[in-house]
Coordinates of C-alpha atoms in Angstrom, one line a residue:
Chain A
M77 CA 42.3 -76.6 -53.4
P78 CA 41.1 -79.8 -52.8
R79 CA 37.9 -80.6 -51.4
R80 CA 38.0 -81.8 -48.7
Q81 CA 40.2 -78.6 -47.4
L82 CA 37.8 -76.5 -49.1
R83 CA 34.8 -78.3 -46.8
K84 CA 36.5 -77.6 -43.5
Y85 CA 37.4 -73.7 -44.6
L86 CA 33.5 -73.4 -45.6
W87 CA 32.6 -75.1 -42.6
C88 CA 34.1 -73.0 -39.9
L89 CA 33.2 -69.8 -42.4
G90 CA 30.1 -70.4 -41.6
L91 CA 29.9 -71.6 -38.3
F92 CA 32.3 -67.7 -37.3
F93 CA 29.0 -66.3 -39.2
S94 CA 26.1 -67.4 -37.7
L95 CA 27.7 -67.5 -34.0
S96 CA 28.5 -63.5 -35.1
A97 CA 24.9 -62.9 -36.1
G98 CA 23.5 -64.6 -32.8
F99 CA 26.0 -62.4 -30.1
Y100 CA 24.9 -59.2 -32.2
T101 CA 23.2 -57.3 -29.1
P102 CA 23.3 -53.5 -29.5
A103 CA 24.3 -51.1 -27.0
A104 CA 21.0 -49.0 -25.7
A105 CA 21.6 -46.0 -23.9
V106 CA 17.8 -46.3 -22.1
E107 CA 18.6 -46.3 -18.1
A108 CA 15.7 -47.5 -15.8
N109 CA 14.8 -44.4 -14.0
E110 CA 13.7 -43.4 -17.4
M111 CA 11.3 -46.7 -18.4
L112 CA 7.7 -46.8 -17.9
S113 CA 6.3 -48.8 -15.2
D114 CA 4.3 -50.7 -18.0
P115 CA 6.0 -52.9 -19.9
V116 CA 3.8 -52.9 -22.7
L117 CA 4.7 -49.1 -23.0
E118 CA 7.9 -49.9 -22.2
Q119 CA 8.4 -51.9 -25.1
R120 CA 6.4 -49.3 -28.1
A121 CA 8.4 -46.9 -26.6
R122 CA 11.6 -48.6 -27.2
E123 CA 10.6 -49.8 -30.4
I124 CA 9.6 -46.8 -31.9
S125 CA 12.8 -44.8 -30.4
Q126 CA 15.1 -47.6 -32.4
H127 CA 12.6 -45.8 -35.1
L128 CA 14.0 -42.7 -35.3
K129 CA 17.4 -41.9 -35.8
C130 CA 19.6 -39.5 -33.4
P131 CA 19.7 -35.9 -34.7
V132 CA 23.0 -34.5 -32.8
C133 CA 24.6 -38.5 -33.6
Q134 CA 23.2 -39.1 -37.3
N135 CA 25.1 -43.1 -36.5
N136 CA 21.8 -43.9 -33.5
T137 CA 19.0 -44.3 -33.3
I138 CA 17.6 -41.8 -30.2
D139 CA 17.4 -45.7 -28.7
D140 CA 21.2 -45.9 -28.1
S141 CA 22.9 -41.8 -28.7
Q142 CA 24.2 -40.6 -25.5
A143 CA 23.5 -37.3 -26.0
D144 CA 21.2 -35.1 -23.7
L145 CA 19.3 -34.5 -26.9
A146 CA 18.0 -37.7 -27.5
K147 CA 17.7 -38.5 -23.7
D148 CA 14.8 -35.4 -24.6
L149 CA 13.2 -37.3 -27.1
R150 CA 13.0 -40.6 -25.2
H151 CA 11.4 -38.8 -22.5
L152 CA 9.1 -37.2 -25.4
V153 CA 8.3 -40.4 -26.4
R154 CA 6.7 -42.0 -22.9
D155 CA 4.4 -39.4 -22.4
R156 CA 3.2 -39.2 -25.8
L157 CA 2.5 -42.8 -25.9
R158 CA 0.9 -42.0 -21.7
A159 CA -0.8 -39.3 -23.9
G160 CA -2.4 -42.1 -25.4
D161 CA -0.6 -41.6 -28.3
T162 CA -1.0 -44.5 -31.2
N163 CA 3.3 -45.8 -32.4
D164 CA 2.5 -43.1 -35.6
Q165 CA 1.2 -40.6 -34.2
V166 CA 4.4 -40.9 -32.1
L167 CA 6.2 -40.6 -35.2
D168 CA 5.0 -38.2 -36.8
Y169 CA 5.0 -36.1 -33.8
I170 CA 8.5 -35.9 -33.9
S171 CA 9.0 -35.8 -37.7
E172 CA 6.6 -33.1 -38.2
R173 CA 9.3 -31.2 -35.6
Y174 CA 12.9 -32.3 -37.1
G175 CA 11.3 -33.4 -40.9
T176 CA 11.4 -36.5 -41.9
Y177 CA 14.6 -37.1 -42.2
V178 CA 15.0 -38.4 -38.7
L179 CA 13.0 -41.5 -39.5
L180 CA 14.8 -44.5 -40.2
T181 CA 11.7 -45.8 -42.7
P182 CA 11.8 -42.9 -44.6
P183 CA 8.0 -41.7 -46.2
F184 CA 6.5 -43.7 -49.0
T185 CA 6.5 -39.5 -51.3
K186 CA 8.0 -38.1 -54.7
S187 CA 10.6 -37.3 -53.2
T188 CA 12.0 -40.7 -52.1
F189 CA 10.2 -42.6 -54.7
F190 CA 13.5 -43.7 -56.1
L191 CA 15.2 -44.4 -53.3
W192 CA 12.8 -47.1 -52.5
T193 CA 12.5 -47.8 -56.1
A194 CA 16.2 -47.9 -56.6
P195 CA 16.4 -52.1 -56.9
L196 CA 14.2 -52.3 -58.8
W197 CA 15.3 -50.3 -61.2
F198 CA 18.4 -52.0 -60.5
L199 CA 17.3 -55.1 -61.7
L200 CA 15.0 -54.3 -64.3
F201 CA 18.5 -53.0 -65.4
G202 CA 20.8 -55.5 -65.0
G203 CA 17.8 -57.8 -67.1
F204 CA 17.8 -56.1 -69.9
C205 CA 21.8 -56.0 -70.3
W206 CA 21.7 -60.5 -69.9
I207 CA 18.5 -60.3 -73.0
F208 CA 20.7 -58.5 -74.6
L209 CA 24.1 -60.1 -74.2
R210 CA 21.7 -63.5 -75.4
R211 CA 20.8 -62.3 -77.7
Q212 CA 24.2 -61.0 -78.8
K213 CA 25.2 -64.8 -77.8
T214 CA 23.6 -66.6 -81.2
P215 CA 25.6 -66.4 -84.3
P216 CA 25.2 -64.9 -86.9
A217 CA 24.1 -66.3 -90.0
Q218 CA 26.5 -68.1 -92.5
A219 CA 27.8 -66.8 -95.4
P220 CA 25.9 -69.1 -98.2
S221 CA 28.8 -72.0 -99.8
L222 CA 30.5 -71.1 -103.2
S223 CA 29.1 -74.1 -105.6
A224 CA 30.9 -75.9 -107.6
Q225 CA 31.7 -73.3 -110.5
E226 CA 32.0 -70.4 -108.5
V227 CA 34.8 -72.3 -106.3
D228 CA 36.7 -73.0 -110.1
Q229 CA 36.4 -69.2 -111.2
L230 CA 38.1 -68.7 -107.5
K231 CA 40.5 -70.9 -108.7
K232 CA 41.3 -69.5 -111.7
F233 CA 41.8 -65.8 -110.4
H234 CA 44.1 -67.6 -107.3
H235 CA 46.6 -69.2 -110.8
E236 CA 46.7 -66.3 -112.9
M237 CA 47.5 -64.0 -109.6
M238 CA 49.8 -66.5 -109.0
E239 CA 51.8 -66.2 -112.5
K240 CA 52.2 -62.2 -112.6
Chain B
M45 CA 24.8 -50.5 -79.7
S46 CA 27.7 -51.8 -78.2
K47 CA 29.0 -48.5 -78.0
I48 CA 26.3 -47.2 -75.5
L49 CA 26.0 -50.5 -73.8
I50 CA 29.9 -49.5 -73.3
A51 CA 28.9 -45.6 -71.9
L52 CA 26.3 -46.4 -69.8
P53 CA 28.0 -48.0 -66.8
L54 CA 30.1 -44.6 -66.9
L55 CA 28.3 -42.5 -67.2
L56 CA 25.7 -44.5 -64.3
I57 CA 29.4 -43.7 -62.3
G58 CA 29.8 -40.9 -63.2
G59 CA 26.4 -39.3 -62.4
L60 CA 26.6 -41.2 -58.9
S61 CA 29.3 -40.0 -58.1
A62 CA 28.8 -36.8 -59.2
L63 CA 25.3 -36.8 -56.5
L64 CA 28.0 -38.6 -54.0
Y65 CA 29.6 -35.5 -54.0
W66 CA 26.8 -33.2 -54.1
G67 CA 25.0 -34.9 -51.3
L68 CA 28.7 -35.6 -48.5
S69 CA 29.0 -32.2 -49.1
Q70 CA 25.8 -30.2 -47.1
D71 CA 26.4 -29.6 -44.1
P72 CA 23.9 -32.1 -41.9
N73 CA 22.9 -28.7 -39.4
Q74 CA 21.2 -27.0 -42.1
R75 CA 18.7 -29.3 -42.4
A76 CA 15.5 -27.3 -43.8
T77 CA 13.4 -27.3 -40.7
P78 CA 9.9 -28.8 -41.9
L79 CA 8.3 -25.6 -39.5
L80 CA 8.8 -23.5 -42.5
G81 CA 5.4 -21.7 -43.1
K82 CA 3.8 -22.9 -39.5
T83 CA 2.9 -21.2 -36.6
A84 CA 6.0 -20.8 -34.4
P85 CA 5.6 -21.9 -30.7
V86 CA 4.9 -19.7 -28.0
E87 CA 3.3 -21.9 -24.7
Q88 CA 6.0 -23.2 -22.2
F89 CA 8.5 -20.4 -22.2
I90 CA 8.5 -19.0 -19.1
P91 CA 9.8 -15.2 -19.3
L92 CA 12.9 -14.8 -17.3
N93 CA 12.4 -11.4 -15.1
A94 CA 8.3 -12.1 -13.2
D95 CA 7.1 -8.1 -14.9
E96 CA 7.9 -9.1 -18.8
K97 CA 5.2 -10.1 -20.9
S98 CA 3.9 -13.9 -22.3
L99 CA 5.7 -14.7 -25.4
A100 CA 2.3 -15.1 -26.9
E101 CA 1.9 -11.2 -25.8
I102 CA 5.3 -10.6 -28.3
S103 CA 4.3 -12.4 -31.1
A104 CA 0.7 -10.6 -31.6
E105 CA 2.4 -7.4 -31.2
N106 CA 5.6 -7.2 -33.7
D107 CA 4.9 -8.6 -36.9
L108 CA 8.3 -9.2 -37.2
Y109 CA 11.5 -10.5 -34.7
V110 CA 14.1 -12.9 -34.6
L111 CA 14.2 -15.5 -32.3
N112 CA 17.5 -16.6 -30.6
F113 CA 18.0 -20.2 -28.9
F114 CA 20.6 -19.3 -26.4
A115 CA 22.9 -20.7 -22.8
S116 CA 25.3 -19.1 -20.4
W117 CA 27.4 -22.2 -21.1
C118 CA 27.5 -22.0 -24.9
P119 CA 31.1 -21.1 -26.8
P120 CA 29.2 -20.2 -30.0
C121 CA 26.2 -18.9 -28.1
R122 CA 29.2 -16.0 -26.9
I123 CA 30.3 -16.0 -30.1
E124 CA 27.8 -15.4 -31.6
H125 CA 26.9 -12.0 -29.0
P126 CA 27.7 -9.2 -31.0
Q127 CA 25.7 -9.8 -33.6
L128 CA 23.1 -10.5 -32.1
M129 CA 23.6 -6.2 -30.1
Q130 CA 24.0 -5.1 -33.9
L131 CA 20.8 -6.7 -35.0
A132 CA 19.5 -5.0 -32.1
Q133 CA 20.9 -1.6 -31.9
E134 CA 22.6 -0.7 -34.8
H135 CA 19.4 -2.4 -37.3
K136 CA 16.8 -1.3 -35.0
I137 CA 15.3 -5.2 -34.6
Q138 CA 13.2 -7.1 -32.9
L139 CA 15.3 -9.5 -31.0
V140 CA 13.2 -12.2 -28.0
G141 CA 16.1 -15.0 -26.5
I142 CA 15.4 -18.4 -24.9
A143 CA 17.5 -19.4 -22.9
Y144 CA 17.9 -23.0 -23.3
K145 CA 18.6 -25.4 -20.2
D146 CA 20.2 -22.8 -18.1
T147 CA 19.9 -21.4 -14.8
P148 CA 17.6 -17.7 -14.7
K149 CA 20.8 -16.7 -12.3
A150 CA 23.3 -17.9 -15.3
T151 CA 21.6 -16.4 -17.7
R152 CA 21.5 -12.9 -16.3
A153 CA 24.7 -13.0 -15.8
F154 CA 25.6 -13.3 -19.8
L155 CA 23.6 -10.8 -20.5
Q156 CA 24.9 -8.2 -18.0
Q157 CA 28.8 -9.3 -18.8
Y158 CA 28.4 -9.1 -22.0
G159 CA 25.0 -7.2 -23.5
N160 CA 21.2 -7.9 -23.5
P161 CA 20.1 -7.4 -27.4
Y162 CA 16.8 -8.7 -26.1
V163 CA 13.4 -6.6 -25.9
A164 CA 12.5 -9.6 -24.0
T165 CA 14.2 -13.4 -22.2
Y166 CA 12.3 -16.2 -21.2
S167 CA 14.0 -19.7 -19.7
D168 CA 13.3 -23.2 -21.1
P169 CA 15.1 -25.2 -18.7
K170 CA 14.3 -28.1 -19.2
G171 CA 14.4 -28.2 -23.1
I172 CA 10.5 -28.8 -24.3
G173 CA 9.6 -25.8 -25.2
A174 CA 12.7 -26.1 -27.4
I175 CA 11.7 -29.3 -29.1
D176 CA 8.7 -27.7 -30.3
Y177 CA 11.4 -25.9 -32.7
G178 CA 12.8 -28.9 -33.5
L179 CA 15.6 -27.8 -32.2
V180 CA 19.2 -29.6 -31.9
G181 CA 21.0 -27.6 -29.9
V182 CA 21.9 -24.2 -29.2
P183 CA 22.9 -21.9 -30.2
E184 CA 19.7 -21.1 -33.4
T185 CA 17.7 -18.5 -34.6
F186 CA 13.9 -17.5 -36.4
I187 CA 12.4 -15.1 -38.0
V188 CA 9.1 -14.6 -37.0
K189 CA 6.4 -12.5 -39.1
Q190 CA 2.5 -12.4 -37.9
G191 CA 3.5 -15.0 -36.0
K192 CA 4.7 -17.6 -38.2
I193 CA 7.9 -19.2 -38.7
I194 CA 9.7 -17.7 -41.7
Y195 CA 13.3 -18.1 -41.3
H196 CA 15.7 -20.5 -39.2
F197 CA 19.0 -20.7 -39.0
A198 CA 21.6 -23.6 -37.1
G199 CA 24.5 -22.2 -35.3
P200 CA 26.0 -19.1 -34.4
I201 CA 25.9 -16.1 -36.6
T202 CA 29.2 -15.2 -37.7
E203 CA 30.0 -11.7 -39.3
S204 CA 29.7 -12.4 -42.6
I205 CA 26.0 -15.1 -41.9
L206 CA 24.7 -11.8 -40.4
H207 CA 25.3 -10.0 -44.4
A208 CA 24.7 -12.7 -45.8
F209 CA 22.4 -15.0 -44.8
I210 CA 19.9 -12.7 -41.9
L211 CA 20.2 -9.7 -42.8
P212 CA 18.5 -10.4 -46.5
E213 CA 15.8 -13.0 -44.7
I214 CA 15.4 -10.0 -43.1
N215 CA 15.1 -7.2 -45.0
K216 CA 12.6 -9.9 -47.1
G217 CA 10.3 -10.7 -44.3
I218 CA 10.0 -6.3 -44.0
T219 CA 8.9 -6.3 -47.9
E220 CA 7.6 -8.6 -48.9

């Protein structure tokens, strides 16, 4: 592709991606009558809800799931906030009953150690491979070249073989 | 050395595939409940009939009982009902029923029509008490021993599930 065309193409691609990123607004299932009157608490409720997986529709958070249970849990989050819980306390309250799998930020424990550190292991592995491959590229040691005497001997042998 | 390098990605892919195969074949509804070994919550449940004991009393009086969340509007609950009757009548297990998001009228009609396997029945009209049990839907069943949850099953108890899981776990609870 000629350079001018390539530049135009890349420019269009870049524009497309930046526009898509800007216009992404996830749908929320929170209804007006669920919202708390205190905007600070309501904002915390939305944040917490976006960190909780809906146990019924496991691809959604409770913030954007239409399931009945998601609605119940949204109410629960708001109740706990009104009772004075911190964000972490609310998350603990729900994960104590439903399991830590509902937390979209998984806790850092023995069982999730490899989940969290996997990118590091991949990087290390890639690093080792790269170092190893670099070492491989250095040319092997040259065999010592033949001396003049050895060249003559080789020529003699060669003639003898040819005459046979 | 190069043989190891060739084998390594294949091993990794093989291992990862095996892990994914295992992980994706898990039933997302049978997640392990964090409540095993914890005290069974007994608040938030209203007796269906005024003269019935509270769930706290029932829990204190019975060494082992089976707690079953159900609803009249729930078809799988209808499917598991004969097995619950079997548990109560044949195996003489104490069953306690909790009507989830239902009306007393509909619950009584359901039990009248299909039979009542429960020694006591409670209502949880808003599902608040059910959240304390990490309930995701109905039916769900818990085995409670000395006030503590020892087993949890999500979904309808079919005949085979009754014999494969429920009865053995009840026996474990009785004998251990």
